[in-house]
Each structure stands twice: as C-alpha cells, then as structure tokens.
Tab-separated table of C-alpha atoms in Angstrom:
chain	number	residue	atom	x	y	z
H	1	UNK	CA	145.649	97.552	71.997
H	2	UNK	CA	149.171	98.935	72.336
H	3	UNK	CA	150.450	95.381	72.555
H	4	UNK	CA	148.587	94.453	69.382
H	5	UNK	CA	150.244	97.320	67.543
H	6	UNK	CA	153.699	96.321	68.788
H	7	UNK	CA	153.161	92.671	67.865
H	8	UNK	CA	151.937	93.684	64.407
H	9	UNK	CA	155.006	95.830	63.850
H	10	UNK	CA	157.237	93.015	65.144
H	11	UNK	CA	155.660	90.536	62.753
H	12	UNK	CA	156.076	93.021	59.906
H	13	UNK	CA	159.807	93.475	60.720
H	14	UNK	CA	160.366	89.713	60.872
H	15	UNK	CA	158.646	89.345	57.507
H	16	UNK	CA	160.826	92.092	55.937
H	17	UNK	CA	164.049	90.677	57.385
H	18	UNK	CA	163.209	87.179	56.171
H	19	UNK	CA	161.926	88.041	52.689
H	20	UNK	CA	164.656	90.493	51.826
H	21	UNK	CA	167.318	88.549	53.763
H	22	UNK	CA	168.467	91.624	55.654
H	23	UNK	CA	171.364	90.727	57.960
H	24	UNK	CA	170.999	91.261	61.680
H	25	UNK	CA	173.749	93.614	62.780
H	26	UNK	CA	174.333	96.700	64.905
H	27	UNK	CA	172.841	98.912	62.200
H	28	UNK	CA	169.741	97.088	61.008
H	29	UNK	CA	168.350	95.929	64.359
H	30	UNK	CA	168.649	99.323	66.151
H	31	UNK	CA	167.212	101.004	63.064
H	32	UNK	CA	164.197	98.673	63.100
H	33	UNK	CA	163.728	99.122	66.847
H	34	UNK	CA	164.123	102.894	66.776
H	35	UNK	CA	161.928	103.178	63.705
H	36	UNK	CA	159.293	101.086	65.474
H	37	UNK	CA	159.427	103.288	68.573
H	38	UNK	CA	158.991	106.446	66.526
H	39	UNK	CA	156.316	104.967	64.250
H	40	UNK	CA	154.271	103.296	66.974
H	41	UNK	CA	154.552	106.264	69.323
H	42	UNK	CA	153.409	108.623	66.577
H	43	UNK	CA	150.488	106.396	65.633
H	44	UNK	CA	149.440	105.956	69.251
H	45	UNK	CA	149.541	109.679	69.902
H	46	UNK	CA	147.521	110.460	66.794
H	47	UNK	CA	144.996	107.689	67.398
H	48	UNK	CA	144.563	108.316	71.130
H	49	UNK	CA	144.111	112.017	70.541
H	50	UNK	CA	141.821	111.915	67.505
H	51	UNK	CA	140.251	108.445	67.721
H	52	UNK	CA	140.113	107.528	71.414
H	53	UNK	CA	139.529	104.000	72.609
H	54	UNK	CA	138.269	102.642	75.910
H	55	UNK	CA	138.476	99.094	77.145
H	56	UNK	CA	135.866	99.905	79.775
H	57	UNK	CA	132.457	99.744	78.155
H	58	UNK	CA	129.166	98.341	79.367
H	59	UNK	CA	125.500	98.302	78.518
H	60	UNK	CA	123.348	99.875	81.228
H	61	UNK	CA	119.638	99.483	81.833
H	62	UNK	CA	117.115	100.810	84.319
H	63	UNK	CA	115.378	98.534	86.825
H	64	UNK	CA	112.279	99.186	88.934
H	65	UNK	CA	112.329	97.865	92.504
H	66	UNK	CA	108.917	96.366	93.247
H	67	UNK	CA	107.846	97.314	96.765
H	68	UNK	CA	104.251	96.659	97.892
H	69	UNK	CA	102.152	99.635	98.949
H	70	UNK	CA	100.667	97.650	101.856
H	71	UNK	CA	101.951	95.173	104.410
H	72	UNK	CA	100.630	91.652	104.236
H	73	UNK	CA	101.189	87.947	103.650
H	74	UNK	CA	101.920	86.886	100.060
H	75	UNK	CA	99.364	84.250	99.050
H	76	UNK	CA	100.354	83.757	95.394
H	77	UNK	CA	103.102	84.667	92.931
H	78	UNK	CA	101.596	84.916	89.451
H	79	UNK	CA	104.581	86.038	87.394
H	80	UNK	CA	107.168	83.646	85.998
H	81	UNK	CA	110.813	84.767	86.127
H	82	UNK	CA	112.508	85.747	82.864
H	83	UNK	CA	109.151	85.765	81.074
H	84	UNK	CA	107.879	88.911	79.308
H	85	UNK	CA	104.770	90.464	80.841
H	86	UNK	CA	102.539	93.366	79.836
H	87	UNK	CA	101.819	96.495	81.825
H	88	UNK	CA	99.080	95.734	84.346
H	89	UNK	CA	99.696	91.973	84.510
H	90	UNK	CA	99.562	90.552	88.037
H	91	UNK	CA	102.956	89.980	89.662
H	92	UNK	CA	101.838	88.682	93.064
H	93	UNK	CA	98.937	88.904	95.509
H	94	UNK	CA	98.773	89.803	99.203
H	95	UNK	CA	96.102	88.344	101.492
H	96	UNK	CA	93.180	90.817	101.124
H	97	UNK	CA	91.154	89.588	104.153
H	98	UNK	CA	92.117	92.329	106.669
H	99	UNK	CA	91.858	95.031	104.017
H	100	UNK	CA	88.421	93.814	102.901
H	101	UNK	CA	87.261	93.945	106.520
H	102	UNK	CA	88.360	97.566	106.799
H	103	UNK	CA	86.523	98.419	103.572
H	104	UNK	CA	83.320	96.770	104.840
H	105	UNK	CA	83.562	98.650	108.136
H	106	UNK	CA	84.078	101.980	106.360
H	107	UNK	CA	81.139	101.306	104.034
H	108	UNK	CA	78.882	100.628	107.003
H	109	UNK	CA	80.000	103.817	108.744
H	110	UNK	CA	79.408	105.812	105.551
H	111	UNK	CA	75.865	104.459	105.157
H	112	UNK	CA	75.133	105.324	108.789
H	113	UNK	CA	76.504	108.835	108.301
H	114	UNK	CA	74.340	109.365	105.219
H	115	UNK	CA	71.303	108.261	107.187
H	116	UNK	CA	72.220	110.695	109.970
H	117	UNK	CA	71.970	113.681	107.604
H	118	UNK	CA	68.112	113.669	107.479
H	119	UNK	CA	68.110	113.200	111.244
H	120	UNK	CA	70.242	116.321	111.580
H	121	UNK	CA	67.633	118.203	109.530
H	122	UNK	CA	64.854	116.870	111.748
H	123	UNK	CA	66.807	117.846	114.850
H	124	UNK	CA	67.184	121.361	113.487
H	125	UNK	CA	63.447	121.620	112.788
H	126	UNK	CA	62.685	120.401	116.312
H	127	UNK	CA	65.147	122.963	117.693
H	128	UNK	CA	63.400	125.721	115.727
H	129	UNK	CA	60.035	124.575	117.141
H	130	UNK	CA	61.505	124.680	120.636
H	131	UNK	CA	62.682	128.238	119.993
H	132	UNK	CA	59.190	129.224	118.860
H	133	UNK	CA	57.633	127.609	121.962
H	134	UNK	CA	60.168	129.246	124.277
H	135	UNK	CA	59.574	132.591	122.579
H	136	UNK	CA	55.830	132.251	123.132
H	137	UNK	CA	56.389	131.336	126.786
H	138	UNK	CA	58.726	134.256	127.216
H	139	UNK	CA	56.199	136.667	125.633
H	140	UNK	CA	53.362	135.315	127.817
H	141	UNK	CA	55.324	135.574	131.084
H	142	UNK	CA	56.645	138.973	130.082
H	143	UNK	CA	53.107	140.255	129.412
H	144	UNK	CA	51.890	138.910	132.753
H	145	UNK	CA	54.802	140.432	134.595
H	146	UNK	CA	54.235	143.796	132.898
H	147	UNK	CA	50.529	143.754	133.892
H	148	UNK	CA	51.352	142.896	137.492
H	149	UNK	CA	54.095	145.500	137.618
H	150	UNK	CA	51.844	148.289	136.228
H	151	UNK	CA	48.945	147.366	138.541
H	152	UNK	CA	51.220	147.280	141.543
H	153	UNK	CA	52.704	150.674	140.625
H	154	UNK	CA	49.373	152.385	139.941
H	155	UNK	CA	47.570	150.909	142.933
H	156	UNK	CA	50.231	151.869	145.414
H	157	UNK	CA	49.147	150.817	148.907
H	158	UNK	CA	45.711	149.731	147.545
H	159	UNK	CA	47.281	147.539	144.804
H	160	UNK	CA	45.553	144.186	144.356
H	161	UNK	CA	48.996	142.568	143.679
H	162	UNK	CA	51.316	141.926	146.539
H	163	UNK	CA	55.091	142.221	146.351
H	164	UNK	CA	55.390	138.433	146.515
H	165	UNK	CA	53.084	137.941	143.538
H	166	UNK	CA	54.981	140.557	141.581
H	167	UNK	CA	58.299	138.872	142.394
H	168	UNK	CA	56.905	135.456	141.342
H	169	UNK	CA	55.818	136.861	137.982
H	170	UNK	CA	59.239	138.444	137.539
H	171	UNK	CA	61.010	135.155	138.281
H	172	UNK	CA	58.746	133.303	135.855
H	173	UNK	CA	59.613	135.854	133.176
H	174	UNK	CA	63.369	135.546	133.803
H	175	UNK	CA	63.078	131.741	133.743
H	176	UNK	CA	61.292	131.792	130.390
H	177	UNK	CA	63.949	134.206	129.058
H	178	UNK	CA	66.684	131.773	130.088
H	179	UNK	CA	64.802	128.863	128.488
H	180	UNK	CA	64.557	130.859	125.269
H	181	UNK	CA	68.297	131.530	125.314
H	182	UNK	CA	68.995	127.812	125.794
H	183	UNK	CA	66.573	126.886	123.006
H	184	UNK	CA	68.225	129.376	120.666
H	185	UNK	CA	71.645	127.893	121.491
H	186	UNK	CA	70.348	124.371	120.752
H	187	UNK	CA	68.849	125.612	117.494
H	188	UNK	CA	72.152	127.203	116.487
H	189	UNK	CA	74.011	123.980	117.311
H	190	UNK	CA	71.561	121.905	115.276
H	191	UNK	CA	71.709	124.321	112.350
H	192	UNK	CA	75.519	124.333	112.292
H	193	UNK	CA	75.595	120.533	112.409
H	194	UNK	CA	73.119	120.303	109.538
H	195	UNK	CA	74.770	123.019	107.419
H	196	UNK	CA	78.344	121.753	107.973
H	197	UNK	CA	79.002	120.831	104.318
H	198	UNK	CA	81.850	120.575	101.827
H	199	UNK	CA	80.607	121.298	98.291
H	200	UNK	CA	77.083	120.511	99.400
H	201	UNK	CA	77.988	117.242	101.184
H	202	UNK	CA	77.962	116.788	104.951
H	203	UNK	CA	81.451	116.957	106.434
H	204	UNK	CA	81.042	113.680	108.314
H	205	UNK	CA	80.017	111.984	105.081
H	206	UNK	CA	82.990	113.544	103.258
H	207	UNK	CA	85.408	112.345	105.954
H	208	UNK	CA	84.042	108.801	105.828
H	209	UNK	CA	84.129	108.792	102.006
H	210	UNK	CA	87.825	109.741	102.185
H	211	UNK	CA	88.439	106.951	104.717
H	212	UNK	CA	86.640	104.502	102.448
H	213	UNK	CA	88.690	105.618	99.429
H	214	UNK	CA	91.894	105.081	101.419
H	215	UNK	CA	90.740	101.631	102.521
H	216	UNK	CA	89.783	100.688	98.947
H	217	UNK	CA	93.191	101.925	97.752
H	218	UNK	CA	94.888	99.579	100.215
H	219	UNK	CA	92.627	96.723	99.138
H	220	UNK	CA	93.321	97.363	95.456
H	221	UNK	CA	97.070	97.326	96.073
H	222	UNK	CA	96.977	93.855	97.597
H	223	UNK	CA	97.256	92.871	93.930
H	224	UNK	CA	100.663	94.069	92.723
H	225	UNK	CA	100.814	94.614	88.969
H	226	UNK	CA	103.566	95.184	86.423
H	227	UNK	CA	104.355	98.916	86.126
H	228	UNK	CA	105.295	98.577	82.439
H	229	UNK	CA	106.059	96.034	79.734
H	230	UNK	CA	109.086	94.010	80.783
H	231	UNK	CA	110.053	91.047	82.931
H	232	UNK	CA	111.164	89.948	86.380
H	233	UNK	CA	114.468	88.148	86.801
H	234	UNK	CA	116.294	86.488	89.702
H	235	UNK	CA	113.004	86.242	91.585
H	236	UNK	CA	113.091	84.786	95.108
H	237	UNK	CA	109.579	85.767	96.271
H	238	UNK	CA	107.418	82.850	97.403
H	239	UNK	CA	103.918	82.473	98.925
H	240	UNK	CA	104.093	82.836	102.687
H	241	UNK	CA	106.547	85.739	102.594
H	242	UNK	CA	105.579	88.813	104.613
H	243	UNK	CA	105.700	91.718	102.157
H	244	UNK	CA	106.547	95.009	103.863
H	245	UNK	CA	106.349	98.462	102.200
H	246	UNK	CA	109.964	99.417	102.860
H	247	UNK	CA	111.711	101.310	100.002
H	248	UNK	CA	115.089	99.738	100.814
H	249	UNK	CA	113.725	96.169	100.823
H	250	UNK	CA	111.987	95.466	97.495
H	251	UNK	CA	110.531	91.992	97.040
H	252	UNK	CA	111.512	91.706	93.371
H	253	UNK	CA	113.278	93.632	90.613
H	254	UNK	CA	111.429	94.521	87.426
H	255	UNK	CA	113.258	95.255	84.169
H	256	UNK	CA	111.123	97.481	81.916
H	257	UNK	CA	111.190	96.883	78.199
H	258	UNK	CA	112.755	100.188	77.191
H	259	UNK	CA	115.877	101.690	75.668
H	260	UNK	CA	119.247	100.622	77.064
H	261	UNK	CA	122.431	102.638	77.111
H	262	UNK	CA	125.944	101.586	76.141
H	263	UNK	CA	128.523	103.668	77.984
H	264	UNK	CA	132.276	103.907	77.638
H	265	UNK	CA	134.699	105.390	80.166
H	266	UNK	CA	137.350	107.502	78.385
H	267	UNK	CA	140.389	109.343	79.656
H	268	UNK	CA	139.646	112.971	80.430
H	269	UNK	CA	141.939	114.296	77.702
H	270	UNK	CA	139.933	112.302	75.139
H	271	UNK	CA	137.124	114.863	75.286
H	272	UNK	CA	139.357	117.343	73.436
H	273	UNK	CA	138.186	115.761	70.185
H	274	UNK	CA	134.959	114.015	71.181
H	275	UNK	CA	131.617	115.531	70.271
H	276	UNK	CA	128.041	114.378	69.863
H	277	UNK	CA	127.466	112.672	66.521
H	278	UNK	CA	130.957	111.208	66.106
H	279	UNK	CA	131.137	107.740	64.609
H	280	UNK	CA	131.676	104.948	67.135
H	281	UNK	CA	132.158	101.184	67.120
H	282	UNK	CA	131.661	98.639	69.879
H	283	UNK	CA	132.954	95.098	70.331
H	284	UNK	CA	131.560	92.840	73.017
H	285	UNK	CA	133.291	90.172	75.047
H	286	UNK	CA	130.207	88.029	74.455
H	287	UNK	CA	130.386	88.426	70.654
H	288	UNK	CA	133.901	87.646	69.380
H	289	UNK	CA	134.509	88.930	65.884
H	290	UNK	CA	131.374	91.096	65.743
H	291	UNK	CA	131.485	94.870	65.498
H	292	UNK	CA	128.485	97.077	66.294
H	293	UNK	CA	128.414	100.565	64.837
H	294	UNK	CA	126.837	103.630	66.406
H	295	UNK	CA	127.284	107.288	67.237
H	296	UNK	CA	128.155	109.367	70.261
H	297	UNK	CA	124.785	110.267	71.805
H	298	UNK	CA	125.944	112.256	74.825
H	299	UNK	CA	129.004	113.147	76.843
H	300	UNK	CA	127.909	113.219	80.472
H	301	UNK	CA	128.569	116.677	81.961
H	302	UNK	CA	129.631	115.437	85.422
H	303	UNK	CA	131.859	112.798	86.999
H	304	UNK	CA	131.062	111.057	90.274
H	305	UNK	CA	134.623	111.537	91.550
H	306	UNK	CA	133.973	115.252	92.019
H	307	UNK	CA	130.629	114.916	93.781
H	308	UNK	CA	130.097	116.395	97.260
H	309	UNK	CA	126.896	116.458	99.297
H	310	UNK	CA	125.856	118.326	102.399
H	311	UNK	CA	126.705	116.155	105.407
H	312	UNK	CA	128.723	116.173	108.583
H	313	UNK	CA	131.812	114.539	107.077
H	314	UNK	CA	134.838	116.524	105.976
H	315	UNK	CA	136.247	116.008	102.491
H	316	UNK	CA	139.289	113.720	102.618
H	317	UNK	CA	142.384	114.492	100.570
H	318	UNK	CA	142.456	110.885	99.389
H	319	UNK	CA	139.390	111.628	97.264
H	320	UNK	CA	141.469	114.107	95.283
H	321	UNK	CA	143.783	111.289	94.170
H	322	UNK	CA	141.058	109.635	92.125
H	323	UNK	CA	141.463	110.687	88.520
H	324	UNK	CA	138.165	109.401	87.148
H	325	UNK	CA	137.062	108.984	83.549
H	326	UNK	CA	134.573	110.748	81.327
H	327	UNK	CA	131.450	108.688	80.569
H	328	UNK	CA	130.297	108.758	76.956
H	329	UNK	CA	126.908	107.349	75.914
H	330	UNK	CA	126.937	105.438	72.611
H	331	UNK	CA	123.760	105.050	70.578
H	332	UNK	CA	123.990	101.696	68.789
H	333	UNK	CA	122.540	101.857	65.275
H	334	UNK	CA	120.511	98.663	65.462
H	335	UNK	CA	118.919	96.650	68.244
H	336	UNK	CA	121.174	93.636	67.823
H	337	UNK	CA	122.809	93.903	71.250
H	338	UNK	CA	119.454	94.048	72.971
H	339	UNK	CA	118.005	91.107	71.016
H	340	UNK	CA	120.969	88.732	71.118
H	341	UNK	CA	122.645	89.325	74.482
H	342	UNK	CA	121.638	89.690	78.122
H	343	UNK	CA	121.379	93.191	79.522
H	344	UNK	CA	124.584	94.545	81.025
H	345	UNK	CA	127.144	92.969	78.661
H	346	UNK	CA	130.579	94.519	78.644
H	347	UNK	CA	132.937	95.365	75.817
H	348	UNK	CA	135.267	97.946	74.313
H	349	UNK	CA	134.436	101.060	72.358
H	350	UNK	CA	136.282	103.354	69.945
H	351	UNK	CA	135.212	106.773	68.723
H	352	UNK	CA	136.392	108.242	65.398
H	353	UNK	CA	136.526	112.006	65.093
H	354	UNK	CA	136.727	113.936	61.820
H	355	UNK	CA	140.395	114.775	62.394
H	356	UNK	CA	143.044	112.552	60.739
H	357	UNK	CA	140.200	110.385	59.552
H	358	UNK	CA	142.484	108.208	57.416
H	359	UNK	CA	144.267	107.086	60.595
H	360	UNK	CA	140.943	105.797	61.924
H	361	UNK	CA	141.327	102.800	59.603
H	362	UNK	CA	144.157	101.550	61.797
H	363	UNK	CA	142.064	102.018	64.925
H	364	UNK	CA	139.260	100.042	63.288
H	365	UNK	CA	141.652	97.221	62.407
H	366	UNK	CA	143.034	97.118	65.930
H	367	UNK	CA	139.511	97.142	67.393
H	368	UNK	CA	138.563	94.164	65.255
H	369	UNK	CA	141.725	92.334	66.285
H	370	UNK	CA	140.725	93.029	69.877
H	371	UNK	CA	137.343	91.491	69.135
H	372	UNK	CA	138.952	88.406	67.648
H	373	UNK	CA	140.957	87.906	70.829
H	374	UNK	CA	137.676	87.359	72.647
H	375	UNK	CA	137.612	83.887	71.096
H	376	UNK	CA	140.530	83.059	73.390
H	377	UNK	CA	140.317	85.515	76.298
H	378	UNK	CA	136.702	85.818	77.391
H	379	UNK	CA	137.531	88.330	80.099
H	380	UNK	CA	138.650	90.733	77.397
H	381	UNK	CA	140.983	92.634	79.738
C-alpha cells in the first residue's frame, strides 16, 4: 500500500510537470521529491495510526473431527463429500455383528437374573423354614436334656439315668444348637441376597441392565451420524477401513454450517486507536475489485507468542524475539463471503477509527486499488 501511494504521487507529479510545463532543474525536482517525502510520510503516519491496515487477513471456520466411538470395520460410507447434510444424517456404518452379539448375550443374562429373583425369595422362605425346624429340634433336645439332668441330680445314686445317657442327651442338645446356628446363618445369607436392591431392583439385575445399556450404546454408535448441519470435505474414508476410536486419528472432517470469522493481524501499536464497533472493510484475493464492509467485533485479549504452559522445557530467549501481531475479528455485514467463496479465503482488511475521519477516504481508495491489483497478482502479497 505504501508503494501504491508513492506511485500515485509520482504520477501526479509527472502530470503537473507535463501540463504546466515546469522545467526540470535543481530546484523543481528536489522540491517535488522533498514535498513527496513530507506529504507521503505524514499521510502514512496519520493513516497507520488512525486507520490501520493489515495485509494478513483470513476467514476462519470451526471443524469437527469425526472419530467413531467404537472400533470396527467400515461396511458403508453413506455421505457424499462436499454435499450438505442435516444433523442426524448417516455418515458411515461400522459392522454391527460383534456388537449385536454382545447385546444378545447381555439380554439373555438379564432375563436369567430377573428369573433368579423369585428363586432368591423361595430360597429365603426355605431358609426360614429350616430355622423354624432347627429351633424346634433345639427346643426338643434341650427339654429332654433338662429332664435327664434334673432326674439324675434328684435321684443321686438311685437315679434311673446313667451318666452316659445324660452325656448323650447333652451332646444331642449341643448338636441341635449348632444346627440352629447354621440354619440362622443360611437364613441371613438368603435374606441379604433377596433384599440386596437398588431403588427396589435387585443389584444383580441393576448391574446387568447397566451392562446391557453399555452394549446397546456401542451398537447404536456403529452408525455414525452428522453432529450438526454441514458437510464433509476431502473425504478419504472407504468401506473396508478399520475405524479406531483414537482422538488424534479422525476418519473424516466435518464442517458445521455455522458462523465464520474473518480475522486480521495488525501491528501491536494499531490497537491504540482500535475499538469494538469501528468501521472496517475487507478485500479478498479471490474477489478482485469487490469490497466487503463490516465492523470490528472483537480484539482478542491474548497473543500466542506470549503463551507458556507447564512442562519440563525451559523458556528459550529466541521466543522473546518474536514480535507477534494483534488479532482483530471482523464481523462482515452480509453473508456474501460465505455464499460465494470457499471457507478460509484470504484478503486484506482496513479499520477506520473516528479520528481524522476525512483521511479515511484515502485509505479506502488505496484499499480499493489494492483490490484491483488482484486481477493481476492473485497472491495479493
């Protein structure tokens, strides 16, 4: 843009010298050159300070890496590249056979567990009956032992019960007491198994229901669907590919149909005058002669050149040599860029502050001249 201004001034001087037939001598030429230096330098300082320009501008957009939730063999690719799709449309399918087998196995285990619940109740009832029987046996043997023990004590030497008979009755009583203890333990075990519930549902059933839900989740995700409205581009996925759920190895890239951002990289001293809401204009390398108007939407509060993260590497002094630029987000007034051009087009951007607003006309002219040059120089830089 500086070169454009110099060439314009040069053409103006040639025109003046030719029209007014001013002679070229040691007074006129130095005067024109010195006047040009002062004029152009003053204009550049005023424009760069109040109406900054950046030749580094680009439209940015967000992409979604599509990574399958399960590992499997791709059997079909249903989406066409560069074709709009709706949220929920099928992108590709993974062979569901092994996942369906897991679901069937979990369903069978769940049905068996549900059938086991009544059996646990029956087992508990049987255990309670065993406790009642053991209690009755214990009471009977205890009564017999007490009768033998009292008769032996009262009869003394004339007792009708011998010591051996008394000892046998005592052992029978202790055996029935032990059987009662064992029956009570079995009853407690059966009761705990039957009453082991989560919100009124048997814990084994709950665990198998969770396993089944996990298996059905895996089966459902053998069909990979579009996360939003948008499209897939540069797609290389083909049937027969082994899809692996690795975050760093997506199988395709999805571009959601949402707002894009045009960003310009300005010198750091340009933010002295920049503020949100300032008028802005953008020219694209892909659209020679067209100017897109907008406003400053945001001045990003951080620059990547100053970023540090916790790691085991010391900060190198060479990183301090990088000057960096301030990134400014431009909100284009209409949707023309998005409709007419591919995402990620580059261009140049100028911002016009409220200070020395009459000088902004020159910046606008120079920006349009820069846009016209894109007819010849498609690189734009």
